[in-house]
PDB file of C-alpha atoms in Angstrom:
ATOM      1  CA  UNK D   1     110.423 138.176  88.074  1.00 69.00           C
ATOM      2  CA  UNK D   2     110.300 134.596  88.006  1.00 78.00           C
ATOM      3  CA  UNK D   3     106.928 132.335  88.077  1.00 86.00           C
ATOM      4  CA  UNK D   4     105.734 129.520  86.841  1.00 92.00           C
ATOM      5  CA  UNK D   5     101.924 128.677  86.474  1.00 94.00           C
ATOM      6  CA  UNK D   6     100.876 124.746  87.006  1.00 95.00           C
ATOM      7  CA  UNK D   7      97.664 124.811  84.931  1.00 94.00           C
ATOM      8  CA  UNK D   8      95.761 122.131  86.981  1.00 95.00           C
ATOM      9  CA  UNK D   9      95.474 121.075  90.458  1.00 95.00           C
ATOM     10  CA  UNK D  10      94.807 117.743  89.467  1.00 97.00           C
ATOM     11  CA  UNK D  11      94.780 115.201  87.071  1.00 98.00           C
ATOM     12  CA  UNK D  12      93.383 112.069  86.664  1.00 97.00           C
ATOM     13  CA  UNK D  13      94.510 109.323  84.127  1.00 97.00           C
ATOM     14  CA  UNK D  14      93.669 105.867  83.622  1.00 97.00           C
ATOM     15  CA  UNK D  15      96.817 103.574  84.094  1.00 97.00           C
ATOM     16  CA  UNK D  16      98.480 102.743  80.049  1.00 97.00           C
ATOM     17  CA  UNK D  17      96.740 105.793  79.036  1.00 97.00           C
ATOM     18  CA  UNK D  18      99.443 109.288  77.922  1.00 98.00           C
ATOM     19  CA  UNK D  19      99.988 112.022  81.040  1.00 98.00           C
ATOM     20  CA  UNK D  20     100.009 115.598  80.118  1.00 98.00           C
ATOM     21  CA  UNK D  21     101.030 117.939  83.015  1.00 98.00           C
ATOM     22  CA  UNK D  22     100.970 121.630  81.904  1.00 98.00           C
ATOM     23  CA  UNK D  23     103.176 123.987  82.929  1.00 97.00           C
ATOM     24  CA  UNK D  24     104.004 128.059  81.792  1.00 96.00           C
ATOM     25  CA  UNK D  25     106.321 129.614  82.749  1.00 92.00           C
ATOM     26  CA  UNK D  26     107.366 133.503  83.037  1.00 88.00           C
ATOM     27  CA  UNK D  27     111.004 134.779  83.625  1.00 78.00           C
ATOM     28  CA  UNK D  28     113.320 137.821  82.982  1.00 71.00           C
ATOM     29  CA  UNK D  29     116.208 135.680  81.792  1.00 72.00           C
ATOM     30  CA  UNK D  30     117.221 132.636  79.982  1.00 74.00           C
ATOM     31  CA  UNK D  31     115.309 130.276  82.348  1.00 80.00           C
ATOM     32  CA  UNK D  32     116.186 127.020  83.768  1.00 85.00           C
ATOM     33  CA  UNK D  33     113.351 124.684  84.514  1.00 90.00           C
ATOM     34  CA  UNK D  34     112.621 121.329  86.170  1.00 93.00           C
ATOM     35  CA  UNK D  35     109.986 118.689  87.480  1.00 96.00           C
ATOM     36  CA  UNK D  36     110.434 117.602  90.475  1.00 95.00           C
ATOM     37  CA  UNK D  37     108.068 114.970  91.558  1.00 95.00           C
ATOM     38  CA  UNK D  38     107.040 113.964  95.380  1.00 93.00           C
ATOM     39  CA  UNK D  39     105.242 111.316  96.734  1.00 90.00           C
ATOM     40  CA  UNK D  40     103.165 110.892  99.830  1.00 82.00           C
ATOM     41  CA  UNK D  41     105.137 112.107 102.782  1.00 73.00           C
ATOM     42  CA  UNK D  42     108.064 112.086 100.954  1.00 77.00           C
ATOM     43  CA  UNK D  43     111.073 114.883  99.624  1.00 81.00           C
ATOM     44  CA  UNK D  44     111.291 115.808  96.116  1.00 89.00           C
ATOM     45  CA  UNK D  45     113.154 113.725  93.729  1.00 92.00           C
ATOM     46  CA  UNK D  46     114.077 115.389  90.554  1.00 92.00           C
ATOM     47  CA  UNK D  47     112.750 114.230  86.719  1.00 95.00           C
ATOM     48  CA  UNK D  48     114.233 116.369  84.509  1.00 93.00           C
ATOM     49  CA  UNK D  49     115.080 119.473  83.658  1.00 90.00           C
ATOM     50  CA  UNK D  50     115.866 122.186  80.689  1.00 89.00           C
ATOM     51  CA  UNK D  51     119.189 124.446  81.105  1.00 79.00           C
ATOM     52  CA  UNK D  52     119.095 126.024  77.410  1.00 74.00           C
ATOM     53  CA  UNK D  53     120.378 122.781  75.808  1.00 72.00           C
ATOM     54  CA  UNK D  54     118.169 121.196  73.982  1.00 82.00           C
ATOM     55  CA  UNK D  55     114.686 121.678  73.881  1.00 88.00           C
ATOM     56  CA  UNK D  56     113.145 118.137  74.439  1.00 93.00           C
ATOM     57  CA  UNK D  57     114.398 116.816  77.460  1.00 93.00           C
ATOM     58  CA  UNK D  58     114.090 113.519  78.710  1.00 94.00           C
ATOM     59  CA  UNK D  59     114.250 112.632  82.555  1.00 94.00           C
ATOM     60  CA  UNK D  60     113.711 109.578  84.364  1.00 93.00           C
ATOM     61  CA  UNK D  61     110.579 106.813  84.656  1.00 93.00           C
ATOM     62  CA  UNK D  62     109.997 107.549  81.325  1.00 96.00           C
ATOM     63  CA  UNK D  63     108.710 111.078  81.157  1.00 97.00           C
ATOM     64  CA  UNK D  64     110.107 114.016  78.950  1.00 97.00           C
ATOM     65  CA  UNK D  65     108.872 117.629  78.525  1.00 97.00           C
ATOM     66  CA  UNK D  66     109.433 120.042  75.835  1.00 94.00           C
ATOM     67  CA  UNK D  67     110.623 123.540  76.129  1.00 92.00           C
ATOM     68  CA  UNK D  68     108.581 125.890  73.902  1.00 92.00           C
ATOM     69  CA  UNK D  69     110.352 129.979  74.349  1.00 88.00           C
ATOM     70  CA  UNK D  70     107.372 131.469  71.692  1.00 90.00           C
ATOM     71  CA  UNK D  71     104.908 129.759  74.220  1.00 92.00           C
ATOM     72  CA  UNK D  72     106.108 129.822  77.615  1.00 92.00           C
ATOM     73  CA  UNK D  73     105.703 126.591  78.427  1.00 94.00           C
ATOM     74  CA  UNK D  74     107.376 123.320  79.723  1.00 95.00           C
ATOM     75  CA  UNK D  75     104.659 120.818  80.067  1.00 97.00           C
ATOM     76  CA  UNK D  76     105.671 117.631  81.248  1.00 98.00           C
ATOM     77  CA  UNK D  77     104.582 113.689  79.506  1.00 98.00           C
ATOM     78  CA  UNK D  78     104.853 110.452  79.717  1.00 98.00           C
ATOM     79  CA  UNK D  79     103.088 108.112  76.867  1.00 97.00           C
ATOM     80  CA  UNK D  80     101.505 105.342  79.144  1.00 97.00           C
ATOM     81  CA  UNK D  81     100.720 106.053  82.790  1.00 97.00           C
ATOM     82  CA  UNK D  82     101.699 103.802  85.441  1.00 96.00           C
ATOM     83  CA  UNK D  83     100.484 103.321  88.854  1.00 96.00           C
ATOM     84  CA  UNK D  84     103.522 104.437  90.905  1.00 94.00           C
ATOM     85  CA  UNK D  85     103.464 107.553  88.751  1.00 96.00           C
ATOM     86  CA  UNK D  86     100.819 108.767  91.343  1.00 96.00           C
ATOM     87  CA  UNK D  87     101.824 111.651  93.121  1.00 96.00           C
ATOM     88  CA  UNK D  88     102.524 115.068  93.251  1.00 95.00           C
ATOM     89  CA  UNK D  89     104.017 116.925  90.365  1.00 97.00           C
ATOM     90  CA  UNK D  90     105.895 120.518  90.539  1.00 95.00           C
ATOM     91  CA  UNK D  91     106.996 122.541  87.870  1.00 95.00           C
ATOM     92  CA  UNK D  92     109.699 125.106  88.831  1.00 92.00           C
ATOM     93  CA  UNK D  93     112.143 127.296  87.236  1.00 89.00           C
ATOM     94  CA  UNK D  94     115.069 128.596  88.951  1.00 83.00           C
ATOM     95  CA  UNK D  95     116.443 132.676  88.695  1.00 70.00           C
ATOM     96  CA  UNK D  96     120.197 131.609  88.740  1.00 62.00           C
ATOM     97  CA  UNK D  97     120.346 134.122  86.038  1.00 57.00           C
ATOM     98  CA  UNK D  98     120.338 136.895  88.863  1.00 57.00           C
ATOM     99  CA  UNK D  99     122.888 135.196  90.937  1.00 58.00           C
ATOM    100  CA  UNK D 100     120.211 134.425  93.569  1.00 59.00           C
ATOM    101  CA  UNK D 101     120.234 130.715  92.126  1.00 67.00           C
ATOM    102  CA  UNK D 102     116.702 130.227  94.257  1.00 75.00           C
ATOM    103  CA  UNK D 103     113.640 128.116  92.990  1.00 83.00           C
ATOM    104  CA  UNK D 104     110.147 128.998  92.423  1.00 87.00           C
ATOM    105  CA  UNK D 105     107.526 126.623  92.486  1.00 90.00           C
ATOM    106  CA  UNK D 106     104.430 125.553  91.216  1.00 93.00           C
ATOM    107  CA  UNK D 107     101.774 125.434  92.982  1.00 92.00           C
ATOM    108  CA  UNK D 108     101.871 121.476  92.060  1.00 94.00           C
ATOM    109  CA  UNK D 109      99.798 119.032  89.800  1.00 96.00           C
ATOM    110  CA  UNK D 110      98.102 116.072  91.833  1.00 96.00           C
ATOM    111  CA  UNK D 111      98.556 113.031  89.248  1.00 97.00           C
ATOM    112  CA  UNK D 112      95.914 110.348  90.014  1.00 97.00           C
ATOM    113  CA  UNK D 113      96.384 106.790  88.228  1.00 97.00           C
ATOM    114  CA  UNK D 114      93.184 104.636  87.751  1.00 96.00           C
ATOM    115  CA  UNK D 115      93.490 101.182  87.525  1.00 94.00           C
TER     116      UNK D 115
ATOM    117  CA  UNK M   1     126.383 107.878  97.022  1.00 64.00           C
ATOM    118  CA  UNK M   2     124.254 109.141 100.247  1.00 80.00           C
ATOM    119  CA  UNK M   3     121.473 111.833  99.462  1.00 91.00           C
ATOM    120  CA  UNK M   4     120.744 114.757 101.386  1.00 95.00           C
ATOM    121  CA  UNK M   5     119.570 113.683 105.126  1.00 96.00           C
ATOM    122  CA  UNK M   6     117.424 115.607 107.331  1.00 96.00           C
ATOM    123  CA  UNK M   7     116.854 115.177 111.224  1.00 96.00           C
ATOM    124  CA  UNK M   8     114.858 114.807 112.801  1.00 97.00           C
ATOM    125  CA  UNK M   9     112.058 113.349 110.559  1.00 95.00           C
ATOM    126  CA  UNK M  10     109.485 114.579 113.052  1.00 96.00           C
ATOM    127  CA  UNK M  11     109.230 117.268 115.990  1.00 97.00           C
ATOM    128  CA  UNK M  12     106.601 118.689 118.087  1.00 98.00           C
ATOM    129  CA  UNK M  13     107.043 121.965 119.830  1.00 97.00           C
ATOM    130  CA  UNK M  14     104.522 124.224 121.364  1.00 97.00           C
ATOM    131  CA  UNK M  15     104.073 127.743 120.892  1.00 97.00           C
ATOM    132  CA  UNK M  16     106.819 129.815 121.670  1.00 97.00           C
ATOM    133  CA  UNK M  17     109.270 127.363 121.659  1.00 97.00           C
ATOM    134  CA  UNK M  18     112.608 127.012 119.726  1.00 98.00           C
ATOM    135  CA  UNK M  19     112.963 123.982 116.651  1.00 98.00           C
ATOM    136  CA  UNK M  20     116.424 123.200 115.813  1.00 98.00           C
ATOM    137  CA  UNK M  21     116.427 121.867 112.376  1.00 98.00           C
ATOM    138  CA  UNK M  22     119.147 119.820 110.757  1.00 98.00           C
ATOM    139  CA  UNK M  23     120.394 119.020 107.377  1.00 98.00           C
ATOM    140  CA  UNK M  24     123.884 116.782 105.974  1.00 97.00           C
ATOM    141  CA  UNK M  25     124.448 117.735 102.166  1.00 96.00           C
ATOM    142  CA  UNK M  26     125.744 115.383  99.214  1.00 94.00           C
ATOM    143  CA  UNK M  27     129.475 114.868  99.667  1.00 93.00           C
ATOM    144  CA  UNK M  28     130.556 117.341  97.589  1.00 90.00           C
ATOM    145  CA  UNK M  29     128.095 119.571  97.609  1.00 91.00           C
ATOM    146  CA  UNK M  30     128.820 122.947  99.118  1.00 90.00           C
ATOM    147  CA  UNK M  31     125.423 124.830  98.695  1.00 91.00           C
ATOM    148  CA  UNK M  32     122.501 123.970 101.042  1.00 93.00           C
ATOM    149  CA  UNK M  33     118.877 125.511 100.518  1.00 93.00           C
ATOM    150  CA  UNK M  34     115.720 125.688 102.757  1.00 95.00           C
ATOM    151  CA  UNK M  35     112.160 125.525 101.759  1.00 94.00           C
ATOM    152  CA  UNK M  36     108.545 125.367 103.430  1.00 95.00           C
ATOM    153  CA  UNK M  37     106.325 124.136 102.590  1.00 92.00           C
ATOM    154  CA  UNK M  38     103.113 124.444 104.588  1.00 91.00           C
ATOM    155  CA  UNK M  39      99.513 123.339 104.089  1.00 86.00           C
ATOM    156  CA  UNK M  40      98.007 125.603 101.254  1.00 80.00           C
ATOM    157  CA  UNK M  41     101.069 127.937 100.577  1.00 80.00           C
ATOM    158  CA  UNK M  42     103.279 125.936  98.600  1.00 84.00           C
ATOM    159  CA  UNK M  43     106.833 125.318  98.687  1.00 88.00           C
ATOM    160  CA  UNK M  44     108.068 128.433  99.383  1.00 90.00           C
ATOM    161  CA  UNK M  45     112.016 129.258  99.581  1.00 90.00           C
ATOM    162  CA  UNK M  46     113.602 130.282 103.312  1.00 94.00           C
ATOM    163  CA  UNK M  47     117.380 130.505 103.002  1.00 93.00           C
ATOM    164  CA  UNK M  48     120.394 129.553 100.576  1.00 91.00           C
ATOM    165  CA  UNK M  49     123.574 129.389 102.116  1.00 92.00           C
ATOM    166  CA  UNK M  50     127.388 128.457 100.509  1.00 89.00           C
ATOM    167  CA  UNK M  51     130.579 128.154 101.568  1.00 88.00           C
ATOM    168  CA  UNK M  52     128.981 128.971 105.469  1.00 91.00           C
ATOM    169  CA  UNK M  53     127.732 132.244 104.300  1.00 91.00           C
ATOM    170  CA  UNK M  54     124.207 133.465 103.892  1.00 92.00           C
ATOM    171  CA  UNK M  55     123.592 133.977 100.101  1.00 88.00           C
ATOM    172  CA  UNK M  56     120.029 134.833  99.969  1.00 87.00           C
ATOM    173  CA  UNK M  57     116.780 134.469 102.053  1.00 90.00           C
ATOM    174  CA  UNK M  58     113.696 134.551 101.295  1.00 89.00           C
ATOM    175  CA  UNK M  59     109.943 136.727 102.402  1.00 90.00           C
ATOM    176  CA  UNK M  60     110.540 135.244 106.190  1.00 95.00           C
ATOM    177  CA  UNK M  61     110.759 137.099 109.218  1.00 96.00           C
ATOM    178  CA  UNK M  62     114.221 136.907 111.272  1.00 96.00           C
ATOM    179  CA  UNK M  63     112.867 134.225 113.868  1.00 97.00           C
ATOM    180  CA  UNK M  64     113.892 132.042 111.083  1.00 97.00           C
ATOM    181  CA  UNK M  65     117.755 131.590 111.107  1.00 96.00           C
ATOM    182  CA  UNK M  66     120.198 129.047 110.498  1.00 95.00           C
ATOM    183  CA  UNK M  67     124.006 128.216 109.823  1.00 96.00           C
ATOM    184  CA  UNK M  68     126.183 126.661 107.647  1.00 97.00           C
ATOM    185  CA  UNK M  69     129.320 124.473 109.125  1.00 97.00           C
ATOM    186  CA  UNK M  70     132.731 123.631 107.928  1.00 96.00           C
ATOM    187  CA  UNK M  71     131.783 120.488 106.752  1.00 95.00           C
ATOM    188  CA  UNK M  72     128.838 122.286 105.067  1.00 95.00           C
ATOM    189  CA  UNK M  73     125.861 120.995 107.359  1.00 97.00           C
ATOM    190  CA  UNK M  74     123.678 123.461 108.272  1.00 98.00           C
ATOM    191  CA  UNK M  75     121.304 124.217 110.753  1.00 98.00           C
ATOM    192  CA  UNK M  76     117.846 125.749 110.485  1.00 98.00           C
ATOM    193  CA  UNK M  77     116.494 127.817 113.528  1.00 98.00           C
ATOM    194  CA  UNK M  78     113.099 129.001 114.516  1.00 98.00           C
ATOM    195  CA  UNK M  79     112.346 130.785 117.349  1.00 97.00           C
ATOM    196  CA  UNK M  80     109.363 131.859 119.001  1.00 97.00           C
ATOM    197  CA  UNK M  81     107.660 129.230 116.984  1.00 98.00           C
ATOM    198  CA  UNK M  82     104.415 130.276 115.966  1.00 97.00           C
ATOM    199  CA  UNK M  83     101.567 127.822 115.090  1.00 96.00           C
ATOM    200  CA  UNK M  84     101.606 128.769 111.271  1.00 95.00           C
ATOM    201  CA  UNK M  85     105.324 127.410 111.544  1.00 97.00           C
ATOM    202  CA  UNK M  86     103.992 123.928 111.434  1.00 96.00           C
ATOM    203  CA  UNK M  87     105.228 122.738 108.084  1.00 96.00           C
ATOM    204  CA  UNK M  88     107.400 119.977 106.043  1.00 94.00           C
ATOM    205  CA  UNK M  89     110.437 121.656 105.755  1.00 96.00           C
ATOM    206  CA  UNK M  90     112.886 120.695 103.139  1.00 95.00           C
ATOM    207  CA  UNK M  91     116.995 120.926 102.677  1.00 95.00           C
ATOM    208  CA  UNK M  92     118.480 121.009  99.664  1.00 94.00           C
ATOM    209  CA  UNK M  93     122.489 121.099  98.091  1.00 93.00           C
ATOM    210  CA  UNK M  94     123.911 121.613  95.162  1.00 89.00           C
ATOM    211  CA  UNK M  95     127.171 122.191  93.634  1.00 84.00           C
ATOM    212  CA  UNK M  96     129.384 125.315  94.537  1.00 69.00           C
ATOM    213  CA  UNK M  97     127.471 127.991  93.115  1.00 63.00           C
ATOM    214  CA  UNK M  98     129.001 129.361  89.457  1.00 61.00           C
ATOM    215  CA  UNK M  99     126.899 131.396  87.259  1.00 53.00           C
ATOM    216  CA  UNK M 100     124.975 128.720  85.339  1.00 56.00           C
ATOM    217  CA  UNK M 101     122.101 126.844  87.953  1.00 60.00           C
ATOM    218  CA  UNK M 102     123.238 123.878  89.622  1.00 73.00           C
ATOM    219  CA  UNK M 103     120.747 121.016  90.341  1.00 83.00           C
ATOM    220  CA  UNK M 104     119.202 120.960  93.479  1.00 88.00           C
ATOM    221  CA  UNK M 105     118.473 117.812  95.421  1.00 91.00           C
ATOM    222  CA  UNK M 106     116.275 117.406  98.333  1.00 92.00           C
ATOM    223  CA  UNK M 107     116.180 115.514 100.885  1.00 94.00           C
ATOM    224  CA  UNK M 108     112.501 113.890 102.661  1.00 92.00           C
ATOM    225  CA  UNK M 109     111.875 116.609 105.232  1.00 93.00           C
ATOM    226  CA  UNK M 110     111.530 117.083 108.989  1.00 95.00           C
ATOM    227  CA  UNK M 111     107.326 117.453 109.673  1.00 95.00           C
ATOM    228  CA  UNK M 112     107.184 120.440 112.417  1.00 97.00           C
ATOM    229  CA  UNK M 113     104.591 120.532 114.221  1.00 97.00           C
ATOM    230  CA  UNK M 114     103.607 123.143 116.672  1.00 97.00           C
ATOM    231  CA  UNK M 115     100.927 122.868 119.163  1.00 96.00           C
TER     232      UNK M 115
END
């Protein structure tokens, strides 16, 4: 079965400073994973995402996240924090593997930016 | 190139009602998805269909149907709408399904509401 575990519910960060989002993941085949980020009242716009290639992947606004198998995880950062990074952050991985090609969620990161 | 559009952005129903959801794909895009995602439980997946036909749904009982057109539109149905329904509920498409996992873009939601 597919899951993925968002480590915090939020996270605060003062704006210039590095953002660490933490993800792990658990799945029965080779996964597929993304960020998808969403701001207030808004649909989910996708930052990256892994699909077996390589292992660091870099996605848009300046964020990457690294794909660790012996770990599990997939966390998600961005060296200096900017104030329209504040949102809502959700780490997912996808069972395509079993032909179902559906996404599981997160249960989502709440990134807070301090001036 | 147009995202994924959703309409309407907003709708209010009452208990017991039908909501008629819609949702226009990326040109090109021949799988559309539906999630939930309601206060405290998460995005949550509903129903993935391609090529008009119903791939997969998710943990939902039947009062939650929909369609898939020619022009690959679809159509999300509720019926007997409940007030737990009330939820942002979001589309999705992607590429014609193969086995490796296609992207999956959103679009920003229609807000249900049900009184």
């Amino acid at each position: 079965a597919q899951s993925v575990t968002q480590l915090d519910s939020h996270v605060s960060v003062s704006e210039g400073t590095p953002v660490l989002l933490r993800c792990n993941y658990s799945s029965s085949y080779s996964p597929s994973l993304f960020w998808y980020v969403q701001h207030p009242n808004k649909g989910l716009q996708l930052l990256l995402k892994y699909t077996s290639a390589a292992t660091l992947v870099k996605g848009i606004n300046g964020f990457e996240a690294e794909f660790k198998k012996s770990e599990t995880s997939f966390h998600l950062t961005k060296p200096s924090a900017h104030m329209s990074d504040a949102a809502e952050y959700f780490c997912v991985v996808s069972d395509g593997g079993t032909g179902a090609n559906n996404l599981f969620f997160g249960t989502g990161t709440r990134l807070t930016v301090i001036p | 190139e147009a995202g994924v559009t959703q309409s309407p952005t907003h709708l209010i129903k009452t208990r017991g009602q039908q909501a008629t959801l819609r949702c226009s794909p990326i040109s090109g895009h021949t799988s559309v998805y539906w999630y939930q995602q309601a206060l405290g439980l998460g995005l949550q997946f509903l129903l993935w269909y391609d090529e008009g036909e119903e791939r997969n749904r998710g943990n939902f009982p039947p009062r939650f149907s929909g369609r898939q057109f020619p022009n690959y539109s679809s159509e999300l149905n509720v019926n007997a709408l409940e007030l737990e329904d009330s939820a942002l509920y979001l589309c999705a498409s992607s590429l014609a399904f193969r086995e490796h996992v296609d992207t999956q873009y959103f679009g920003p939601g229609t807000r249900l509401t049900v009184l």
